[in-house]
PDB file of C-alpha atoms in Angstrom:
ATOM      1  CA  GLU Z   1     -17.461   4.067   4.249  1.00 79.00           C
ATOM      2  CA  LEU Z   2     -15.484   0.946   3.481  1.00 84.00           C
ATOM      3  CA  LYS Z   3     -13.669  -0.567   6.433  1.00 91.00           C
ATOM      4  CA  VAL Z   4     -10.991  -3.209   6.188  1.00 94.00           C
ATOM      5  CA  GLU Z   5     -10.025  -4.981   9.367  1.00 96.00           C
ATOM      6  CA  GLN Z   6      -7.158  -7.375   9.843  1.00 97.00           C
ATOM      7  CA  ASN Z   7      -6.534  -9.652  12.752  1.00 97.00           C
ATOM      8  CA  PRO Z   8      -4.410 -10.227  14.496  1.00 97.00           C
ATOM      9  CA  LEU Z   9      -2.461  -6.982  14.251  1.00 95.00           C
ATOM     10  CA  PHE Z  10       0.562  -8.573  15.864  1.00 95.00           C
ATOM     11  CA  LEU Z  11       1.560 -12.195  15.536  1.00 95.00           C
ATOM     12  CA  SER Z  12       4.566 -13.889  17.046  1.00 95.00           C
ATOM     13  CA  MET Z  13       5.008 -17.474  16.054  1.00 92.00           C
ATOM     14  CA  GLN Z  14       7.540 -20.252  16.143  1.00 93.00           C
ATOM     15  CA  GLU Z  15       9.198 -21.647  13.089  1.00 95.00           C
ATOM     16  CA  GLU Z  16       7.508 -24.675  11.542  1.00 95.00           C
ATOM     17  CA  LYS Z  17       4.116 -23.668  12.961  1.00 95.00           C
ATOM     18  CA  ASN Z  18       1.007 -22.828  10.960  1.00 96.00           C
ATOM     19  CA  TYR Z  19      -1.164 -19.770  11.349  1.00 95.00           C
ATOM     20  CA  THR Z  20      -3.814 -17.712   9.575  1.00 97.00           C
ATOM     21  CA  ILE Z  21      -4.249 -13.963   9.178  1.00 98.00           C
ATOM     22  CA  TYR Z  22      -7.775 -12.732   8.585  1.00 98.00           C
ATOM     23  CA  CYS Z  23      -9.007  -9.785   6.551  1.00 97.00           C
ATOM     24  CA  ASN Z  24     -12.638  -8.683   6.853  1.00 97.00           C
ATOM     25  CA  TYR Z  25     -14.147  -5.901   4.815  1.00 95.00           C
ATOM     26  CA  SER Z  26     -17.430  -4.104   5.108  1.00 93.00           C
ATOM     27  CA  THR Z  27     -18.730  -3.672   1.566  1.00 88.00           C
ATOM     28  CA  THR Z  28     -19.118  -5.700  -1.587  1.00 84.00           C
ATOM     29  CA  SER Z  29     -15.924  -6.377  -3.439  1.00 81.00           C
ATOM     30  CA  ASP Z  30     -14.596  -9.147  -5.627  1.00 73.00           C
ATOM     31  CA  ARG Z  31     -11.066  -7.856  -5.800  1.00 86.00           C
ATOM     32  CA  LEU Z  32      -8.648  -8.183  -2.921  1.00 92.00           C
ATOM     33  CA  TYR Z  33      -4.894  -7.813  -2.690  1.00 93.00           C
ATOM     34  CA  TRP Z  34      -2.295  -9.019  -0.224  1.00 96.00           C
ATOM     35  CA  TYR Z  35       0.962  -7.134   0.187  1.00 95.00           C
ATOM     36  CA  ARG Z  36       4.106  -7.686   2.228  1.00 96.00           C
ATOM     37  CA  GLN Z  37       6.232  -4.893   3.663  1.00 93.00           C
ATOM     38  CA  ASP Z  38       9.647  -5.350   5.245  1.00 92.00           C
ATOM     39  CA  PRO Z  39      10.878  -2.609   7.615  1.00 86.00           C
ATOM     40  CA  GLY Z  40      12.015   0.435   5.669  1.00 80.00           C
ATOM     41  CA  LYS Z  41      11.061  -1.214   2.402  1.00 84.00           C
ATOM     42  CA  SER Z  42       8.412  -0.964  -0.254  1.00 86.00           C
ATOM     43  CA  LEU Z  43       5.180  -2.918  -0.385  1.00 90.00           C
ATOM     44  CA  GLU Z  44       5.536  -6.101  -2.392  1.00 91.00           C
ATOM     45  CA  SER Z  45       2.497  -7.543  -4.120  1.00 90.00           C
ATOM     46  CA  LEU Z  46       1.861 -11.129  -3.000  1.00 94.00           C
ATOM     47  CA  PHE Z  47      -1.550 -12.112  -4.301  1.00 93.00           C
ATOM     48  CA  VAL Z  48      -4.412 -10.713  -6.317  1.00 91.00           C
ATOM     49  CA  LEU Z  49      -7.736 -12.434  -5.667  1.00 92.00           C
ATOM     50  CA  LEU Z  50     -10.348 -11.604  -8.260  1.00 86.00           C
ATOM     51  CA  SER Z  51     -13.352 -13.803  -7.607  1.00 85.00           C
ATOM     52  CA  ASN Z  52     -15.284 -15.651  -4.960  1.00 87.00           C
ATOM     53  CA  GLY Z  53     -13.536 -18.850  -4.006  1.00 88.00           C
ATOM     54  CA  ALA Z  54     -10.210 -17.751  -5.449  1.00 90.00           C
ATOM     55  CA  VAL Z  55      -7.245 -19.487  -3.874  1.00 93.00           C
ATOM     56  CA  LYS Z  56      -3.630 -18.722  -4.658  1.00 94.00           C
ATOM     57  CA  GLN Z  57      -0.468 -20.226  -3.247  1.00 96.00           C
ATOM     58  CA  GLU Z  58       3.135 -19.156  -3.343  1.00 94.00           C
ATOM     59  CA  GLY Z  59       5.621 -21.110  -1.279  1.00 95.00           C
ATOM     60  CA  ARG Z  60       4.478 -21.238   2.341  1.00 96.00           C
ATOM     61  CA  LEU Z  61       1.725 -18.663   1.829  1.00 97.00           C
ATOM     62  CA  MET Z  62      -1.786 -19.356   0.618  1.00 98.00           C
ATOM     63  CA  ALA Z  63      -4.511 -16.748   0.213  1.00 97.00           C
ATOM     64  CA  SER Z  64      -8.224 -17.270  -0.282  1.00 96.00           C
ATOM     65  CA  LEU Z  65     -11.257 -15.093  -0.834  1.00 95.00           C
ATOM     66  CA  ASP Z  66     -14.870 -15.565   0.226  1.00 94.00           C
ATOM     67  CA  THR Z  67     -16.795 -12.621  -1.175  1.00 91.00           C
ATOM     68  CA  LYS Z  68     -20.054 -13.707   0.433  1.00 92.00           C
ATOM     69  CA  ALA Z  69     -18.508 -13.622   3.887  1.00 94.00           C
ATOM     70  CA  ARG Z  70     -16.412 -10.581   2.895  1.00 94.00           C
ATOM     71  CA  LEU Z  71     -13.404 -12.412   4.217  1.00 96.00           C
ATOM     72  CA  SER Z  72      -9.944 -13.216   2.964  1.00 97.00           C
ATOM     73  CA  THR Z  73      -7.394 -15.366   4.710  1.00 98.00           C
ATOM     74  CA  LEU Z  74      -3.636 -15.588   4.414  1.00 98.00           C
ATOM     75  CA  HIS Z  75      -2.452 -18.950   5.667  1.00 98.00           C
ATOM     76  CA  ILE Z  76       1.138 -19.529   6.651  1.00 96.00           C
ATOM     77  CA  THR Z  77       2.419 -23.087   6.570  1.00 96.00           C
ATOM     78  CA  ALA Z  78       5.546 -24.180   8.451  1.00 93.00           C
ATOM     79  CA  ALA Z  79       6.710 -20.632   9.057  1.00 93.00           C
ATOM     80  CA  VAL Z  80      10.321 -19.637   8.601  1.00 94.00           C
ATOM     81  CA  HIS Z  81      12.161 -16.561   9.846  1.00 94.00           C
ATOM     82  CA  ASP Z  82      12.247 -15.012   6.361  1.00 95.00           C
ATOM     83  CA  LEU Z  83       8.491 -14.572   6.504  1.00 96.00           C
ATOM     84  CA  SER Z  84       8.823 -11.968   9.271  1.00 96.00           C
ATOM     85  CA  ALA Z  85       7.264  -8.783   7.855  1.00 96.00           C
ATOM     86  CA  THR Z  86       4.058  -6.770   7.928  1.00 96.00           C
ATOM     87  CA  TYR Z  87       1.255  -8.126   5.774  1.00 97.00           C
ATOM     88  CA  PHE Z  88      -1.491  -5.885   4.402  1.00 96.00           C
ATOM     89  CA  CYS Z  89      -4.727  -6.720   2.712  1.00 96.00           C
ATOM     90  CA  ALA Z  90      -6.369  -4.142   0.464  1.00 94.00           C
ATOM     91  CA  VAL Z  91      -9.809  -4.010  -1.093  1.00 92.00           C
ATOM     92  CA  ASP Z  92     -10.827  -2.358  -4.346  1.00 84.00           C
ATOM     93  CA  PRO Z  93     -14.628  -2.203  -4.486  1.00 77.00           C
ATOM     94  CA  PRO Z  94     -16.453  -1.957  -7.806  1.00 74.00           C
ATOM     95  CA  GLY Z  95     -16.764   1.575  -9.039  1.00 70.00           C
ATOM     96  CA  SER Z  96     -14.135   2.855  -6.662  1.00 66.00           C
ATOM     97  CA  GLY Z  97     -11.861   3.900  -9.496  1.00 60.00           C
ATOM     98  CA  SER Z  98      -8.807   2.072  -8.184  1.00 62.00           C
ATOM     99  CA  ARG Z  99      -9.288   3.458  -4.715  1.00 74.00           C
ATOM    100  CA  LEU Z 100      -7.590   0.781  -2.646  1.00 85.00           C
ATOM    101  CA  THR Z 101      -8.529   0.694   1.011  1.00 89.00           C
ATOM    102  CA  PHE Z 102      -5.923  -0.990   3.166  1.00 93.00           C
ATOM    103  CA  GLY Z 103      -6.164  -2.841   6.426  1.00 94.00           C
ATOM    104  CA  GLU Z 104      -3.944  -1.788   9.317  1.00 93.00           C
ATOM    105  CA  GLY Z 105      -1.488  -4.560   8.638  1.00 95.00           C
ATOM    106  CA  THR Z 106      -0.430  -7.635  10.577  1.00 96.00           C
ATOM    107  CA  GLN Z 107       3.090  -7.521  11.936  1.00 95.00           C
ATOM    108  CA  LEU Z 108       4.403 -11.070  11.825  1.00 96.00           C
ATOM    109  CA  THR Z 109       7.483 -12.180  13.731  1.00 96.00           C
ATOM    110  CA  VAL Z 110       8.727 -15.717  13.253  1.00 95.00           C
ATOM    111  CA  ASN Z 111      11.022 -16.829  16.034  1.00 93.00           C
ATOM    112  CA  PRO Z 112      13.645 -19.554  15.646  1.00 86.00           C
TER     113      PRO Z 112
ATOM    114  CA  GLU E   1      14.231  -3.274  -7.383  1.00 57.00           C
ATOM    115  CA  THR E   2      10.538  -2.666  -7.844  1.00 64.00           C
ATOM    116  CA  GLY E   3      10.743  -0.500 -10.952  1.00 91.00           C
ATOM    117  CA  VAL E   4       9.343   2.464  -9.035  1.00 95.00           C
ATOM    118  CA  THR E   5      11.974   4.883  -7.749  1.00 96.00           C
ATOM    119  CA  GLN E   6      11.311   7.574  -5.191  1.00 97.00           C
ATOM    120  CA  THR E   7      13.616  10.422  -4.221  1.00 97.00           C
ATOM    121  CA  PRO E   8      14.643  11.533  -1.754  1.00 97.00           C
ATOM    122  CA  ARG E   9      14.458   8.565   0.607  1.00 95.00           C
ATOM    123  CA  HIS E  10      14.491  10.838   3.638  1.00 96.00           C
ATOM    124  CA  LEU E  11      13.477  14.475   4.006  1.00 96.00           C
ATOM    125  CA  VAL E  12      13.490  16.754   7.017  1.00 95.00           C
ATOM    126  CA  MET E  13      11.898  20.150   6.583  1.00 92.00           C
ATOM    127  CA  GLY E  14      10.546  23.036   8.558  1.00 90.00           C
ATOM    128  CA  MET E  15       6.922  24.063   8.430  1.00 89.00           C
ATOM    129  CA  THR E  16       7.673  27.053   6.237  1.00 88.00           C
ATOM    130  CA  ASN E  17       9.808  25.229   3.669  1.00 89.00           C
ATOM    131  CA  LYS E  18       8.837  24.198   0.179  1.00 94.00           C
ATOM    132  CA  LYS E  19      10.064  20.880  -1.125  1.00 95.00           C
ATOM    133  CA  SER E  20       9.067  18.261  -3.692  1.00 97.00           C
ATOM    134  CA  LEU E  21       8.970  14.481  -3.695  1.00 98.00           C
ATOM    135  CA  LYS E  22       9.697  12.690  -6.937  1.00 98.00           C
ATOM    136  CA  CYS E  23       8.528   9.354  -8.248  1.00 98.00           C
ATOM    137  CA  GLU E  24       9.644   7.688 -11.455  1.00 97.00           C
ATOM    138  CA  GLN E  25       8.589   4.402 -13.023  1.00 97.00           C
ATOM    139  CA  HIS E  26       9.997   2.612 -16.039  1.00 92.00           C
ATOM    140  CA  LEU E  27       7.431  -0.155 -16.142  1.00 94.00           C
ATOM    141  CA  GLY E  28       5.346   1.308 -18.924  1.00 94.00           C
ATOM    142  CA  HIS E  29       2.470   1.846 -16.531  1.00 95.00           C
ATOM    143  CA  ASN E  30      -0.294   4.336 -17.159  1.00 94.00           C
ATOM    144  CA  ALA E  31      -1.557   4.987 -13.646  1.00 93.00           C
ATOM    145  CA  MET E  32       0.345   6.462 -10.725  1.00 95.00           C
ATOM    146  CA  TYR E  33      -0.604   6.980  -7.101  1.00 94.00           C
ATOM    147  CA  TRP E  34       0.478   8.785  -3.940  1.00 96.00           C
ATOM    148  CA  TYR E  35      -0.161   7.195  -0.543  1.00 95.00           C
ATOM    149  CA  LYS E  36       0.526   8.335   3.000  1.00 95.00           C
ATOM    150  CA  GLN E  37       1.592   5.781   5.599  1.00 93.00           C
ATOM    151  CA  SER E  38       1.484   7.041   9.170  1.00 91.00           C
ATOM    152  CA  ALA E  39       2.441   5.067  12.240  1.00 84.00           C
ATOM    153  CA  LYS E  40      -0.382   2.870  13.510  1.00 75.00           C
ATOM    154  CA  LYS E  41      -2.728   3.849  10.677  1.00 83.00           C
ATOM    155  CA  PRO E  42      -3.623   2.101   7.436  1.00 85.00           C
ATOM    156  CA  LEU E  43      -2.192   3.371   4.189  1.00 90.00           C
ATOM    157  CA  GLU E  44      -4.200   6.299   2.916  1.00 91.00           C
ATOM    158  CA  LEU E  45      -4.651   6.959  -0.773  1.00 90.00           C
ATOM    159  CA  MET E  46      -3.980  10.603  -1.569  1.00 93.00           C
ATOM    160  CA  PHE E  47      -4.029  11.030  -5.344  1.00 92.00           C
ATOM    161  CA  VAL E  48      -4.517   8.952  -8.467  1.00 91.00           C
ATOM    162  CA  TYR E  49      -3.351   9.884 -11.939  1.00 92.00           C
ATOM    163  CA  ASN E  50      -4.453   7.959 -15.008  1.00 87.00           C
ATOM    164  CA  PHE E  51      -2.780   8.890 -18.288  1.00 85.00           C
ATOM    165  CA  LYS E  52      -1.483  12.080 -16.637  1.00 81.00           C
ATOM    166  CA  GLU E  53      -4.977  13.142 -15.593  1.00 83.00           C
ATOM    167  CA  GLN E  54      -5.859  13.358 -11.932  1.00 83.00           C
ATOM    168  CA  THR E  55      -8.798  11.068 -11.274  1.00 81.00           C
ATOM    169  CA  GLU E  56      -8.800  10.973  -7.501  1.00 77.00           C
ATOM    170  CA  ASN E  57      -8.145  13.498  -4.764  1.00 77.00           C
ATOM    171  CA  ASN E  58      -8.967  11.905  -1.475  1.00 77.00           C
ATOM    172  CA  SER E  59      -9.754  15.155   0.390  1.00 83.00           C
ATOM    173  CA  VAL E  60      -6.086  15.999   0.682  1.00 91.00           C
ATOM    174  CA  PRO E  61      -5.204  19.440   2.103  1.00 92.00           C
ATOM    175  CA  SER E  62      -4.031  21.972  -0.445  1.00 93.00           C
ATOM    176  CA  ARG E  63      -0.578  22.131   1.140  1.00 95.00           C
ATOM    177  CA  PHE E  64       0.014  18.928  -0.865  1.00 96.00           C
ATOM    178  CA  SER E  65       0.071  19.610  -4.599  1.00 95.00           C
ATOM    179  CA  PRO E  66       0.600  16.746  -7.052  1.00 95.00           C
ATOM    180  CA  GLU E  67       1.972  17.056 -10.552  1.00 95.00           C
ATOM    181  CA  CYS E  68       2.130  14.437 -13.272  1.00 95.00           C
ATOM    182  CA  PRO E  69       3.965  15.758 -16.352  1.00 94.00           C
ATOM    183  CA  ASN E  70       3.929  12.365 -18.079  1.00 92.00           C
ATOM    184  CA  SER E  71       2.983   8.779 -17.340  1.00 90.00           C
ATOM    185  CA  SER E  72       6.450   7.982 -15.999  1.00 94.00           C
ATOM    186  CA  HIS E  73       6.877  10.803 -13.509  1.00 96.00           C
ATOM    187  CA  LEU E  74       4.887  11.966 -10.524  1.00 97.00           C
ATOM    188  CA  PHE E  75       5.702  14.746  -8.094  1.00 97.00           C
ATOM    189  CA  LEU E  76       4.285  15.809  -4.765  1.00 97.00           C
ATOM    190  CA  HIS E  77       4.948  19.450  -4.003  1.00 97.00           C
ATOM    191  CA  LEU E  78       4.930  20.325  -0.326  1.00 96.00           C
ATOM    192  CA  HIS E  79       4.504  23.706   1.315  1.00 93.00           C
ATOM    193  CA  THR E  80       3.600  24.968   4.764  1.00 93.00           C
ATOM    194  CA  LEU E  81       3.329  21.457   6.159  1.00 93.00           C
ATOM    195  CA  GLN E  82       2.241  20.595   9.685  1.00 94.00           C
ATOM    196  CA  PRO E  83       3.893  18.218  12.167  1.00 93.00           C
ATOM    197  CA  GLU E  84       1.085  15.697  11.630  1.00 93.00           C
ATOM    198  CA  ASP E  85       2.187  15.437   8.007  1.00 95.00           C
ATOM    199  CA  SER E  86       5.285  13.527   9.115  1.00 95.00           C
ATOM    200  CA  ALA E  87       4.902  10.090   7.571  1.00 95.00           C
ATOM    201  CA  LEU E  88       6.155   7.727   4.908  1.00 94.00           C
ATOM    202  CA  TYR E  89       4.939   8.805   1.476  1.00 96.00           C
ATOM    203  CA  LEU E  90       4.650   5.975  -0.991  1.00 96.00           C
ATOM    204  CA  CYS E  91       4.327   6.189  -4.730  1.00 96.00           C
ATOM    205  CA  ALA E  92       2.831   3.351  -6.741  1.00 95.00           C
ATOM    206  CA  SER E  93       2.079   2.611 -10.363  1.00 94.00           C
ATOM    207  CA  SER E  94      -0.021   0.125 -12.267  1.00 92.00           C
ATOM    208  CA  LEU E  95      -0.562  -0.731 -15.896  1.00 92.00           C
ATOM    209  CA  TRP E  96      -4.211   0.234 -15.656  1.00 85.00           C
ATOM    210  CA  THR E  97      -6.165   1.399 -12.651  1.00 81.00           C
ATOM    211  CA  ASP E  98      -7.653  -2.060 -12.098  1.00 77.00           C
ATOM    212  CA  GLN E  99      -4.284  -3.830 -12.083  1.00 81.00           C
ATOM    213  CA  PRO E 100      -1.965  -4.633  -9.147  1.00 84.00           C
ATOM    214  CA  GLN E 101       0.028  -1.671  -7.965  1.00 89.00           C
ATOM    215  CA  HIS E 102       3.811  -1.653  -7.701  1.00 91.00           C
ATOM    216  CA  PHE E 103       5.171   0.455  -4.876  1.00 93.00           C
ATOM    217  CA  GLY E 104       8.324   2.486  -4.476  1.00 94.00           C
ATOM    218  CA  ASP E 105      10.414   2.400  -1.300  1.00 92.00           C
ATOM    219  CA  GLY E 106       8.887   5.631  -0.087  1.00 94.00           C
ATOM    220  CA  THR E 107      10.121   8.973   1.214  1.00 96.00           C
ATOM    221  CA  ARG E 108      10.320   9.284   4.983  1.00 95.00           C
ATOM    222  CA  LEU E 109       9.214  12.863   5.697  1.00 96.00           C
ATOM    223  CA  SER E 110       9.782  14.587   9.027  1.00 95.00           C
ATOM    224  CA  ILE E 111       8.352  18.021   9.735  1.00 94.00           C
ATOM    225  CA  LEU E 112      10.095  20.025  12.433  1.00 90.00           C
TER     226      LEU E 112
END
C-alpha cells in the first residue's frame, strides 16, 4: 500500500523566513503534485513534477522531485502572510489509473 | 473560480434521508473524481469516471452511489449514511486521467 508522508504537519513561521516542507512516499512514482488549500476553499494545483530532478518555481515557492529518494520538497522563500494555507502533496504511481494518494497536509501559518 | 462547481455547499441530513451531491465542470475535461476529506485524515479517492465510465471504486460502501450522465456532470447519491460519513466531499476533473486535477469547493456534509 502506497504511503505518502508529509512533515511537518504544522508549521508556524515568521515573515521573510525560509522553510521547507517534505513529502516522502513509499513506492516508485515519477509523478508528484503539490496543492494548496485555503480554509473552506478548493484545492488549487501548484506544481506538477513529472520526472526525477524536476524543479519548478512560482513566486516564493519552489518544488523539487527526487524519485530515487522518493522525496519531494516544497521550499518557501521569504514567506509572506498570504502563503498561510494547507499544502498537500499527492503521488500518482505508474499503473494506478489516476489514483492519487495524498499526504496529510502541512498547515502553514505565516506570522507578521 | 476553478471551473468545477459543486452544489450544495453545505448539507445536513439525517441517517435515513436520501440526498444527492452535484458536480459540474465546463472545462472540457473527460475525467471526473469524487474525494472524501475528513478531519485529520488525508484526502481519500472514492470514485473515478473516465468518459462517463466508472474506472475506479475505492472500496466505497454501497450507501454512496455515483452517477455520471455525461462528461460534464457527476452526482453522488447518498442514502442511509452514518455519522462517520460527515466530511467534506470534493469533486475534481481533469482533461485525461494522467493530467492535473482541478477541484471544486466541496460540499460540507453533516450527518445527524
